[in-house]
Amino acid sequence: MNRALLPEMLHCTDMTVLERQRARFKWQQEQELQQQQQQHHQQESFFGDLSGVFQLQLQHQGLQGDLGEVVTRSVKPDPASMDNGWPGLVGFGPSGYENNNGSGFDVNYAISRTSSCQPAVAGAAVDATVLAESREPVMSEKLSPGVGRENLKKRKVDKLQHNTKVVAEDESRDKRVKGCAGEGESMNTEKNNNKSSSTSKNSTKENSAETSKDNSKVTEVQKPDYIHVRARRGQATDSHSLAERVRREKISERMKYLQDLVPGCNKITGKAGMLDEIINYVQSLQRQVEFLSMKLAAVNPRLEFNIDNVFAKEQAFPAPTTNFPETGMSSDLTNPVYLQFNQAQQQQQQQQQQLFSSSGSIPEMFIDPSCFTHIQPSSTWDAVSDLQKIFTM
Amino acid sequence: MRAPQSLKQEFLKKWMVGLQLCESTNQNMSILERKKAIKLSADIAMASTRNGMTCWSRALVAKTSTDFGNKVLVDNILLASQSEKLKNKRTIIRRKKILRKSHRARKARGGRVVARSLAKEMVKKRTQVLKSLVPGGEFMDDVSLIEETLDYIVSLRAQVDVMRTLAKATELMNGK
């Protein structure tokens, strides 16, 4: 029942840490009866010094970045055992992760920030969870030379133990993607690693690995610009596919706006055809500018354009007595057709589009019968080309 | 934020300022020189209506001011039209690039794959052309290219409208 509630929490950026904790607390009460309590208490002591850092950093959706981790946990045999470090840090219930398993997985990925997780760390976390308590000495020994250096080995182990599980495999792929992180972020994780290694003297290594992982994720989660994406069934969910999908959606959306803006683009399907049309349109506009400047230069022997007169007329744009095309166009503002698109567009562009894009029929818009008395062709483009021909002759 | 009519008026005002400047610097021009001056001032005016908000306007200003002799004029026009912002903000804002996975070489099996790659190729070619058309387009990624194209088209339309109106008006006045 609470799973429906969780996505909203994830979406809500301005939620404070306190509110989050409170919400988490409810979950905690429901699922508190797990066996990790004793470990929880023992680890609380050494995580106490880090908790201040975490609480500062956990402004935004700390859990979004952790989704990958959540996924791996959902498949591991003993999910609760690894969560011990977390409640000590921020006071979150250990159940917070488990509850995320179902809802968080398909709800949203923070694309840009899943990329900074250190692969080694994630692998270590998975390893540690997979191995039972009896194997722990081996693991800690393995991890002890340094968290950052052991990437490959750990990932190998990780794969060995998880290759039967699809989700885990997917996750490991994700981690590999994460491996190519930006320098700044890697620096960050490195710093965290140092920190955690210093604290890990009196603790097991896997926990330090987890803290560094959480740390890095939380810091990158800080960034306010993120996109929610929902992967449909059957679609790839690794961060690159998602990013690519978002990009494509963005482009197609902009293309739609362009389609509205460019005349004659409505009937064309396909990106190439639309681009063709856009290119033609831009070229024709540029040629028109060229041509009109030529025309102005020809009409006027000097550069002064009787500006006072013209200005007097131009300033009186909306006045019905002037026979400029602007008067005809201003009536287009009232047309309700334009109001239906472009809510998402910048307001500036929106207003301009409302005026300019009269459902793809520029010629009618440009040809004001009162205005073009001596150029009276069927369409403005023809007029321009005709005049250009005249000019070149 | 701003009505298109005020956009046109702003453009016209700035253009007139630019024309006056051109006129004052050079009195006797041939028709080609005049045309050049008119076009230049119109372009600058159009770019300066954007106040340096868009890539294409910045690129346009940068491009026009690289031509010899135009620099002074451009600066003067920008100065006269009080768009200092445009000059100061010439750095191009680039978006964060998404690292893409390297595509594995796919074997062409069947017509569908061929068609798809063909379509992709066509789109790529046209995007290149569009990039060459929009000022500063070489430095844009796909998404911002389309956004800038939108903005550029709107501005070009305003420019064309105003210029046509002016040509019309001067013709009428000369005829009378």
Coordinates of C-alpha atoms in Angstrom, one line a residue:
Chain A
M1 CA 0.0 0.0 0.0
N2 CA 2.8 2.3 0.7
R3 CA 4.4 1.7 -2.6
A4 CA 2.0 4.0 -4.2
L5 CA 3.2 6.7 -1.9
L6 CA 6.8 6.3 -2.4
P7 CA 7.1 7.5 -6.0
E8 CA 5.6 10.8 -4.9
M9 CA 8.2 11.1 -2.4
L10 CA 10.9 10.5 -4.9
H11 CA 9.5 13.1 -7.1
C12 CA 9.3 15.7 -4.5
T13 CA 12.6 17.6 -4.5
D14 CA 11.9 20.1 -1.9
M15 CA 11.2 17.6 0.8
T16 CA 13.4 18.1 3.7
V17 CA 15.5 15.4 5.3
L18 CA 13.3 15.5 8.3
E19 CA 10.1 14.8 6.4
R20 CA 11.8 12.0 4.5
Q21 CA 12.9 10.5 7.7
R22 CA 9.5 10.7 9.1
A23 CA 8.0 9.0 6.2
R24 CA 10.6 6.4 6.4
F25 CA 9.9 5.8 10.0
K26 CA 6.5 4.5 9.2
W27 CA 8.0 1.9 7.0
Q28 CA 10.4 1.1 9.6
Q29 CA 7.7 0.3 12.1
E30 CA 6.1 -2.1 9.6
Q31 CA 9.2 -4.0 8.8
E32 CA 11.3 -3.6 11.8
L33 CA 11.3 -7.2 12.8
Q34 CA 14.3 -8.2 10.9
Q35 CA 17.4 -9.8 12.2
Q36 CA 19.9 -7.1 11.5
Q37 CA 19.4 -5.2 14.7
Q38 CA 22.5 -6.2 16.5
Q39 CA 24.7 -5.3 13.6
H40 CA 22.9 -2.1 13.2
H41 CA 23.8 -1.1 16.7
Q42 CA 27.3 -2.1 16.4
Q43 CA 27.8 -0.1 13.3
E44 CA 26.1 3.0 14.5
S45 CA 29.0 3.9 16.5
F46 CA 31.5 4.3 13.7
F47 CA 29.1 5.9 11.3
G48 CA 28.3 8.6 13.7
D49 CA 31.0 10.8 12.4
L50 CA 29.8 10.5 8.9
S51 CA 26.2 11.2 9.6
G52 CA 26.6 14.9 9.7
V53 CA 27.9 14.9 6.1
F54 CA 25.2 12.8 4.9
Q55 CA 22.4 14.8 6.4
L56 CA 23.8 17.9 4.7
Q57 CA 24.0 16.2 1.4
L58 CA 20.7 14.4 1.4
Q59 CA 18.6 17.4 0.4
H60 CA 17.4 16.0 -2.9
Q61 CA 16.4 12.7 -3.8
G62 CA 19.0 10.6 -2.2
L63 CA 17.2 7.5 -3.1
Q64 CA 17.0 8.0 -6.8
G65 CA 20.6 7.5 -7.3
D66 CA 20.5 4.5 -5.2
L67 CA 18.1 2.6 -7.3
G68 CA 20.7 0.6 -8.9
E69 CA 21.8 -0.6 -5.5
V70 CA 18.3 -1.3 -4.7
V71 CA 17.9 -3.5 -7.7
T72 CA 20.9 -5.6 -6.7
R73 CA 19.6 -5.9 -3.3
S74 CA 16.3 -7.2 -4.4
V75 CA 17.8 -10.3 -5.8
K76 CA 20.3 -11.1 -3.1
P77 CA 19.5 -13.7 -0.6
D78 CA 19.7 -11.6 2.5
P79 CA 18.7 -8.2 1.7
A80 CA 18.5 -6.9 5.2
S81 CA 22.0 -7.6 6.2
M82 CA 23.6 -5.0 4.0
D83 CA 21.3 -2.2 5.0
N84 CA 22.7 -2.0 8.4
G85 CA 25.1 0.8 7.6
W86 CA 22.4 3.1 6.2
P87 CA 20.2 3.5 9.2
G88 CA 23.1 4.5 11.3
L89 CA 24.0 7.2 8.9
V90 CA 20.8 9.1 8.3
G91 CA 18.3 7.5 10.6
F92 CA 16.5 5.9 7.7
G93 CA 14.8 2.7 8.4
P94 CA 16.5 -0.2 6.9
S95 CA 13.2 -1.0 5.3
G96 CA 13.5 2.0 3.1
Y97 CA 15.5 0.2 0.6
E98 CA 13.4 -2.8 0.5
N99 CA 10.3 -0.8 0.0
N100 CA 12.0 0.8 -2.9
N101 CA 12.6 -2.4 -4.6
G102 CA 9.2 -2.7 -6.2
S103 CA 8.3 0.9 -6.8
G104 CA 11.6 2.5 -7.5
F105 CA 12.7 0.1 -10.1
D106 CA 10.3 1.1 -12.8
V107 CA 9.5 4.6 -11.7
N108 CA 12.4 6.7 -12.4
Y109 CA 16.1 6.8 -13.0
A110 CA 18.1 9.8 -12.5
I111 CA 20.0 9.6 -15.6
S112 CA 22.8 12.0 -15.3
R113 CA 23.8 10.9 -11.9
T114 CA 23.8 7.2 -12.0
S115 CA 27.0 7.6 -13.9
S116 CA 29.2 8.4 -11.1
C117 CA 29.1 5.4 -9.0
Q118 CA 32.3 3.6 -8.6
P119 CA 32.0 0.2 -10.0
A120 CA 34.3 -1.3 -7.5
V121 CA 32.2 -0.1 -4.7
A122 CA 29.0 -1.4 -6.1
G123 CA 30.6 -4.7 -6.8
A124 CA 31.9 -4.9 -3.3
A125 CA 28.5 -4.3 -2.0
V126 CA 27.0 -7.0 -4.0
D127 CA 29.7 -9.4 -3.1
A128 CA 29.4 -8.7 0.5
T129 CA 25.8 -9.4 0.5
V130 CA 26.1 -12.5 -1.4
L131 CA 28.6 -14.0 0.8
A132 CA 27.3 -15.2 4.1
E133 CA 28.7 -14.2 7.4
S134 CA 31.0 -17.2 7.4
R135 CA 32.7 -16.0 4.3
E136 CA 33.1 -12.5 5.5
P137 CA 36.7 -12.8 6.6
V138 CA 37.6 -13.8 3.1
M139 CA 35.9 -10.9 1.6
S140 CA 37.3 -8.4 4.0
E141 CA 40.7 -9.7 3.3
K142 CA 40.1 -9.3 -0.3
L143 CA 38.8 -5.8 0.0
S144 CA 41.4 -4.7 2.4
P145 CA 44.2 -3.7 -0.1
G146 CA 42.1 -0.7 -1.2
V147 CA 38.6 -0.3 -2.3
G148 CA 39.3 1.5 -5.5
R149 CA 41.9 -0.9 -6.9
E150 CA 39.9 -4.0 -6.7
N151 CA 37.4 -3.3 -9.4
L152 CA 38.0 -6.1 -11.7
K153 CA 38.3 -8.8 -9.2
K154 CA 35.2 -7.9 -7.5
R155 CA 33.2 -7.5 -10.5
K156 CA 34.3 -10.9 -11.5
V157 CA 33.1 -12.4 -8.3
D158 CA 30.0 -10.5 -8.6
K159 CA 29.3 -11.9 -12.0
L160 CA 30.1 -15.4 -11.0
Q161 CA 27.6 -15.3 -8.3
H162 CA 24.9 -13.4 -10.0
N163 CA 25.0 -14.5 -13.6
T164 CA 21.9 -16.6 -13.2
K165 CA 19.9 -13.6 -12.2
V166 CA 18.9 -11.3 -14.9
V167 CA 18.4 -8.3 -12.9
A168 CA 21.7 -8.6 -11.3
E169 CA 23.3 -8.9 -14.6
D170 CA 21.6 -5.9 -15.9
E171 CA 22.8 -4.0 -12.9
S172 CA 26.4 -5.0 -13.4
R173 CA 26.2 -3.7 -16.9
D174 CA 24.9 -0.5 -15.5
K175 CA 27.8 -0.4 -13.2
R176 CA 30.2 -0.8 -16.0
V177 CA 28.6 2.1 -17.6
K178 CA 29.0 4.0 -14.4
G179 CA 32.7 3.3 -14.5
C180 CA 33.3 5.9 -17.1
A181 CA 32.4 8.8 -14.8
G182 CA 33.5 12.4 -15.0
E183 CA 36.8 13.4 -13.4
G184 CA 35.2 15.7 -10.9
E185 CA 32.9 12.9 -9.7
S186 CA 35.6 10.4 -9.6
M187 CA 37.7 12.7 -7.6
N188 CA 34.8 13.0 -5.3
T189 CA 34.4 9.3 -4.9
E190 CA 38.1 9.0 -4.3
K191 CA 37.9 11.5 -1.6
N192 CA 35.1 9.6 -0.1
N193 CA 37.0 6.5 -0.4
N194 CA 39.8 7.9 1.6
K195 CA 37.5 9.1 4.2
S196 CA 35.8 5.8 4.5
S197 CA 39.0 3.9 4.6
S198 CA 40.1 6.0 7.4
T199 CA 37.0 5.2 9.3
S200 CA 37.1 1.5 8.4
K201 CA 40.0 0.7 10.7
N202 CA 37.6 -0.6 13.2
S203 CA 35.1 -2.0 10.8
T204 CA 34.6 -4.4 8.0
K205 CA 35.6 -3.3 4.6
E206 CA 32.3 -3.9 2.9
N207 CA 30.7 -1.3 5.0
S208 CA 33.2 1.2 4.1
A209 CA 32.7 0.4 0.6
E210 CA 29.0 1.0 1.0
T211 CA 29.5 4.3 2.7
S212 CA 31.7 5.5 -0.1
K213 CA 29.2 4.4 -2.6
D214 CA 26.3 6.1 -0.8
N215 CA 28.4 9.2 -0.4
S216 CA 29.2 9.5 -4.0
K217 CA 25.7 9.0 -5.0
V218 CA 24.3 11.4 -2.6
T219 CA 26.7 14.1 -3.6
E220 CA 25.8 13.8 -7.2
V221 CA 22.1 13.6 -6.5
Q222 CA 22.5 17.2 -5.3
K223 CA 22.2 18.4 -8.8
P224 CA 18.8 19.9 -9.3
D225 CA 18.4 19.3 -13.0
Y226 CA 17.1 15.8 -13.7
I227 CA 14.6 14.2 -15.9
H228 CA 12.1 11.6 -15.0
V229 CA 12.0 8.8 -17.5
R230 CA 9.8 5.8 -17.5
A231 CA 11.0 2.8 -19.3
R232 CA 8.2 0.9 -20.9
R233 CA 8.0 -2.8 -20.8
G234 CA 10.7 -4.4 -23.0
Q235 CA 12.8 -1.2 -23.2
A236 CA 16.3 -1.1 -22.1
T237 CA 16.8 0.5 -18.7
D238 CA 20.5 1.2 -18.6
S239 CA 21.3 4.9 -18.3
H240 CA 22.5 5.3 -21.8
S241 CA 19.5 3.9 -23.4
L242 CA 17.4 6.1 -21.2
A243 CA 19.4 9.2 -22.0
E244 CA 19.2 8.5 -25.7
R245 CA 15.5 8.0 -25.5
V246 CA 15.1 11.3 -23.7
R247 CA 17.2 13.0 -26.3
R248 CA 15.2 11.6 -29.1
E249 CA 12.0 12.6 -27.4
K250 CA 13.3 16.1 -27.0
I251 CA 14.3 16.3 -30.6
S252 CA 11.0 15.0 -31.8
E253 CA 9.2 17.5 -29.7
R254 CA 11.2 20.4 -31.1
M255 CA 10.6 19.0 -34.5
K256 CA 6.9 19.2 -33.9
Y257 CA 7.2 22.9 -33.1
L258 CA 9.2 23.4 -36.2
Q259 CA 6.6 21.6 -38.1
D260 CA 4.0 24.1 -36.9
L261 CA 6.3 27.0 -37.7
V262 CA 7.4 26.0 -41.2
P263 CA 4.7 26.2 -43.8
G264 CA 4.1 23.1 -45.8
C265 CA 5.7 20.9 -43.3
N266 CA 2.5 19.5 -41.9
K267 CA 2.0 16.8 -44.5
I268 CA 5.5 15.6 -44.4
T269 CA 6.3 12.6 -42.3
G270 CA 9.8 11.5 -41.5
K271 CA 12.7 13.5 -40.1
A272 CA 14.6 13.8 -43.4
G273 CA 11.7 15.3 -45.2
M274 CA 11.0 17.7 -42.5
L275 CA 14.6 18.8 -42.3
D276 CA 14.5 19.3 -46.0
E277 CA 11.5 21.5 -45.7
I278 CA 13.1 23.5 -42.9
I279 CA 16.3 23.9 -44.8
N280 CA 14.4 25.2 -47.8
Y281 CA 12.4 27.6 -45.6
V282 CA 15.5 29.0 -43.9
Q283 CA 17.2 29.4 -47.2
S284 CA 14.3 31.1 -48.7
L285 CA 14.1 33.5 -45.8
Q286 CA 17.7 34.2 -46.0
R287 CA 17.5 34.8 -49.7
Q288 CA 14.5 37.0 -49.1
V289 CA 16.5 39.1 -46.7
E290 CA 19.3 39.3 -49.3
F291 CA 16.9 40.3 -52.0
L292 CA 15.0 42.8 -49.9
S293 CA 18.2 44.5 -48.9
M294 CA 19.1 44.7 -52.5
K295 CA 15.8 46.1 -53.3
L296 CA 16.0 48.7 -50.7
A297 CA 19.4 49.7 -51.9
A298 CA 18.0 50.0 -55.4
V299 CA 15.0 51.9 -54.4
N300 CA 16.8 54.4 -52.4
P301 CA 19.7 56.3 -53.8
R302 CA 20.8 57.1 -50.3
L303 CA 20.7 55.1 -47.2
E304 CA 18.2 57.3 -45.5
F305 CA 14.8 55.9 -45.9
N306 CA 12.6 58.9 -45.1
I307 CA 12.7 57.4 -41.7
D308 CA 10.4 59.9 -40.2
N309 CA 7.6 59.1 -42.5
V310 CA 8.2 55.4 -42.3
F311 CA 8.5 55.5 -38.6
A312 CA 5.3 57.5 -38.2
K313 CA 3.6 54.8 -40.1
E314 CA 5.3 51.9 -38.5
Q315 CA 4.7 53.2 -35.0
A316 CA 1.1 53.1 -35.7
F317 CA 1.1 49.5 -36.4
P318 CA -2.2 48.5 -35.0
A319 CA -4.0 51.4 -36.5
P320 CA -6.4 50.2 -39.1
T321 CA -5.6 53.0 -41.5
T322 CA -2.1 51.8 -42.4
N323 CA -2.0 49.3 -45.1
F324 CA 0.9 47.3 -43.8
P325 CA 0.6 43.6 -43.4
E326 CA 1.1 43.9 -39.7
T327 CA -2.5 45.1 -39.4
G328 CA -3.7 41.9 -40.9
M329 CA -1.4 39.9 -38.8
S330 CA -2.5 41.4 -35.5
S331 CA -5.9 40.0 -36.0
D332 CA -4.3 36.6 -36.1
L333 CA -3.6 36.9 -32.4
T334 CA -7.2 36.3 -31.6
N335 CA -7.3 33.1 -33.5
P336 CA -7.8 30.4 -30.9
V337 CA -6.1 27.8 -33.1
Y338 CA -2.7 29.0 -32.1
L339 CA -3.3 28.8 -28.4
Q340 CA -3.5 25.0 -28.3
F341 CA 0.1 24.2 -28.9
N342 CA 3.4 25.2 -27.4
Q343 CA 2.6 25.4 -23.7
A344 CA 6.0 24.0 -23.1
Q345 CA 7.8 26.4 -25.3
Q346 CA 9.4 29.5 -24.1
Q347 CA 7.0 32.2 -23.7
Q348 CA 8.7 34.5 -26.0
Q349 CA 8.7 32.0 -28.8
Q350 CA 5.2 31.1 -27.9
Q351 CA 3.9 34.5 -28.5
Q352 CA 5.8 34.8 -31.7
Q353 CA 4.5 31.6 -32.9
Q354 CA 1.0 32.5 -32.1
L355 CA 1.4 35.3 -34.4
F356 CA 3.5 33.9 -37.1
S357 CA 2.6 30.4 -37.6
S358 CA -0.8 30.6 -39.0
S359 CA -1.2 26.9 -39.5
G360 CA 1.4 26.6 -42.1
S361 CA 0.0 29.0 -44.7
I362 CA 2.5 31.8 -44.9
P363 CA 1.6 33.0 -48.3
E364 CA -1.8 34.0 -47.2
M365 CA -0.4 35.7 -44.2
F366 CA 2.2 37.6 -46.1
I367 CA -0.1 38.7 -48.9
D368 CA -2.2 41.4 -47.6
P369 CA -4.4 42.3 -50.6
S370 CA -4.4 45.9 -49.6
C371 CA -0.7 46.0 -49.3
F372 CA 0.8 44.3 -52.3
T373 CA -0.9 46.2 -55.0
H374 CA 1.7 46.0 -57.7
I375 CA 3.1 42.6 -56.7
Q376 CA 0.1 40.4 -57.0
P377 CA 1.3 36.9 -57.6
S378 CA -0.4 33.7 -56.4
S379 CA 2.1 33.3 -53.6
T380 CA 4.8 35.4 -52.1
W381 CA 7.5 32.9 -52.8
D382 CA 6.7 33.1 -56.5
A383 CA 6.8 36.9 -56.2
V384 CA 10.2 36.7 -54.7
S385 CA 11.6 34.4 -57.3
D386 CA 10.1 36.5 -60.1
L387 CA 11.6 39.6 -58.7
Q388 CA 14.9 37.8 -58.3
K389 CA 14.8 36.8 -61.9
I390 CA 14.1 40.3 -62.9
F391 CA 17.0 41.4 -60.8
T392 CA 19.4 39.0 -62.3
M393 CA 18.5 39.9 -65.8
Chain B
M1 CA 7.3 38.1 -22.6
R2 CA 7.4 40.1 -25.7
A3 CA 4.9 40.6 -28.3
P4 CA 6.0 40.0 -31.9
Q5 CA 5.0 43.5 -32.8
S6 CA 7.3 45.0 -30.3
L7 CA 9.9 42.6 -31.6
K8 CA 9.4 44.1 -35.0
Q9 CA 9.5 47.6 -33.7
E10 CA 12.6 47.0 -31.8
F11 CA 14.2 45.5 -34.8
L12 CA 13.2 48.5 -36.9
K13 CA 14.5 51.0 -34.5
K14 CA 17.8 49.2 -34.2
W15 CA 18.0 48.8 -37.9
M16 CA 17.4 52.5 -38.5
V17 CA 20.1 53.4 -36.0
G18 CA 22.4 51.1 -37.9
L19 CA 21.5 52.6 -41.2
Q20 CA 22.1 56.0 -40.0
L21 CA 25.5 55.0 -38.8
C22 CA 26.3 53.5 -42.1
E23 CA 25.1 56.6 -43.8
S24 CA 27.2 58.8 -41.6
T25 CA 30.4 56.8 -42.2
N26 CA 30.1 56.6 -45.9
Q27 CA 28.2 59.0 -48.0
N28 CA 28.6 57.9 -51.5
M29 CA 28.1 54.3 -52.0
S30 CA 27.5 52.1 -55.0
I31 CA 24.4 50.0 -55.0
L32 CA 26.2 46.9 -53.9
E33 CA 27.8 48.7 -51.0
R34 CA 24.5 50.0 -50.0
K35 CA 23.0 46.6 -50.2
K36 CA 25.8 45.2 -48.1
A37 CA 25.4 47.9 -45.5
I38 CA 21.6 47.4 -45.4
K39 CA 22.0 43.7 -45.0
L40 CA 24.7 44.0 -42.4
S41 CA 22.8 46.5 -40.3
A42 CA 19.6 44.4 -40.6
D43 CA 21.4 41.3 -39.5
I44 CA 23.0 43.1 -36.6
A45 CA 19.8 44.6 -35.6
M46 CA 18.0 41.3 -35.7
A47 CA 20.7 39.7 -33.6
S48 CA 20.7 42.4 -31.1
T49 CA 17.0 42.1 -30.6
R50 CA 17.8 38.8 -29.0
N51 CA 20.0 40.4 -26.4
G52 CA 22.5 37.6 -26.6
M53 CA 20.1 35.0 -25.4
T54 CA 20.5 32.7 -28.3
C55 CA 23.5 31.1 -29.9
W56 CA 22.7 32.1 -33.4
S57 CA 22.6 35.8 -32.6
R58 CA 25.9 35.7 -30.8
A59 CA 27.4 33.7 -33.6
L60 CA 26.0 36.2 -36.1
V61 CA 27.5 39.1 -34.4
A62 CA 30.8 37.4 -34.0
K63 CA 30.8 36.4 -37.6
T64 CA 30.0 39.9 -38.9
S65 CA 32.5 41.5 -36.7
T66 CA 35.3 39.4 -38.0
D67 CA 35.1 41.0 -41.4
F68 CA 37.5 43.8 -41.7
G69 CA 36.0 47.2 -41.4
N70 CA 32.7 45.9 -40.1
K71 CA 33.9 45.6 -36.5
V72 CA 33.7 49.3 -35.8
L73 CA 30.3 49.4 -37.4
V74 CA 29.0 46.4 -35.5
D75 CA 30.3 47.8 -32.2
N76 CA 28.7 51.1 -33.0
I77 CA 25.4 49.6 -33.8
L78 CA 25.4 47.5 -30.7
L79 CA 26.4 50.4 -28.7
A80 CA 23.8 52.6 -30.1
S81 CA 21.1 50.0 -29.6
Q82 CA 22.2 49.6 -26.0
S83 CA 22.7 45.9 -26.2
E84 CA 25.9 45.6 -24.3
K85 CA 24.9 42.2 -23.2
L86 CA 25.4 40.8 -26.6
K87 CA 28.9 41.8 -26.8
N88 CA 29.8 40.6 -23.4
K89 CA 28.2 37.3 -23.7
R90 CA 30.0 35.8 -26.6
T91 CA 30.9 32.6 -25.0
I92 CA 28.9 29.7 -26.4
I93 CA 27.0 27.7 -24.0
R94 CA 27.4 24.1 -24.7
R95 CA 25.4 21.4 -23.3
K96 CA 26.7 18.5 -21.5
K97 CA 27.4 15.7 -23.9
I98 CA 26.0 12.4 -23.3
L99 CA 28.6 9.8 -23.7
R100 CA 27.3 7.3 -26.1
K101 CA 28.1 3.7 -26.2
S102 CA 30.1 2.7 -29.2
H103 CA 27.9 1.0 -31.7
R104 CA 28.8 -2.4 -32.5
A105 CA 29.2 -3.0 -36.2
R106 CA 25.9 -4.4 -37.3
K107 CA 25.7 -6.7 -40.1
A108 CA 23.5 -5.6 -42.9
R109 CA 21.0 -8.4 -43.2
G110 CA 17.9 -7.8 -45.1
G111 CA 16.5 -4.6 -46.5
R112 CA 15.3 -3.1 -43.3
V113 CA 18.7 -2.5 -41.8
V114 CA 19.9 -1.0 -45.0
A115 CA 16.9 1.3 -45.2
R116 CA 17.4 2.3 -41.6
S117 CA 21.0 3.2 -42.1
L118 CA 20.1 5.0 -45.3
A119 CA 17.5 7.1 -43.5
K120 CA 20.0 7.9 -40.7
E121 CA 22.5 8.9 -43.3
M122 CA 20.0 11.2 -45.0
V123 CA 19.1 12.8 -41.7
K124 CA 22.7 13.3 -40.9
K125 CA 23.4 15.0 -44.2
R126 CA 20.5 17.3 -43.8
T127 CA 21.5 18.2 -40.3
Q128 CA 24.9 19.2 -41.6
V129 CA 23.3 21.4 -44.1
L130 CA 21.1 23.0 -41.5
K131 CA 24.1 23.5 -39.3
S132 CA 25.7 25.4 -42.0
L133 CA 22.7 27.6 -42.5
V134 CA 22.0 28.6 -39.0
P135 CA 24.8 30.9 -37.7
G136 CA 26.9 29.2 -35.2
G137 CA 25.3 26.0 -35.9
E138 CA 28.5 24.1 -36.1
F139 CA 28.9 24.2 -32.4
M140 CA 25.5 23.0 -31.5
D141 CA 24.2 19.6 -30.7
D142 CA 21.0 18.3 -32.2
V143 CA 18.6 19.5 -29.6
S144 CA 19.9 23.0 -29.4
L145 CA 20.3 23.2 -33.1
I146 CA 16.6 22.7 -33.5
E147 CA 15.8 25.1 -30.8
E148 CA 18.0 27.7 -32.3
T149 CA 16.5 27.1 -35.7
L150 CA 13.1 27.7 -34.3
D151 CA 14.2 31.0 -32.9
Y152 CA 16.1 31.9 -36.0
I153 CA 13.2 31.3 -38.2
V154 CA 11.0 33.5 -36.1
S155 CA 13.5 36.3 -36.2
L156 CA 14.1 35.9 -39.9
R157 CA 10.4 36.2 -40.5
A158 CA 10.2 39.4 -38.5
Q159 CA 13.1 40.7 -40.4
V160 CA 11.7 39.9 -43.7
D161 CA 8.3 41.4 -42.7
V162 CA 9.8 44.6 -41.6
M163 CA 12.1 44.9 -44.6
R164 CA 9.3 44.2 -47.0
T165 CA 7.2 46.8 -45.3
L166 CA 9.9 49.3 -45.5
A167 CA 10.6 48.6 -49.1
K168 CA 6.9 48.9 -49.8
A169 CA 6.7 52.2 -48.0
T170 CA 9.7 53.7 -49.7
E171 CA 8.4 52.6 -53.0
L172 CA 5.1 54.2 -52.4
M173 CA 6.7 57.4 -51.2
N174 CA 9.1 57.5 -54.2
G175 CA 6.3 56.9 -56.5
K176 CA 4.2 59.8 -55.2

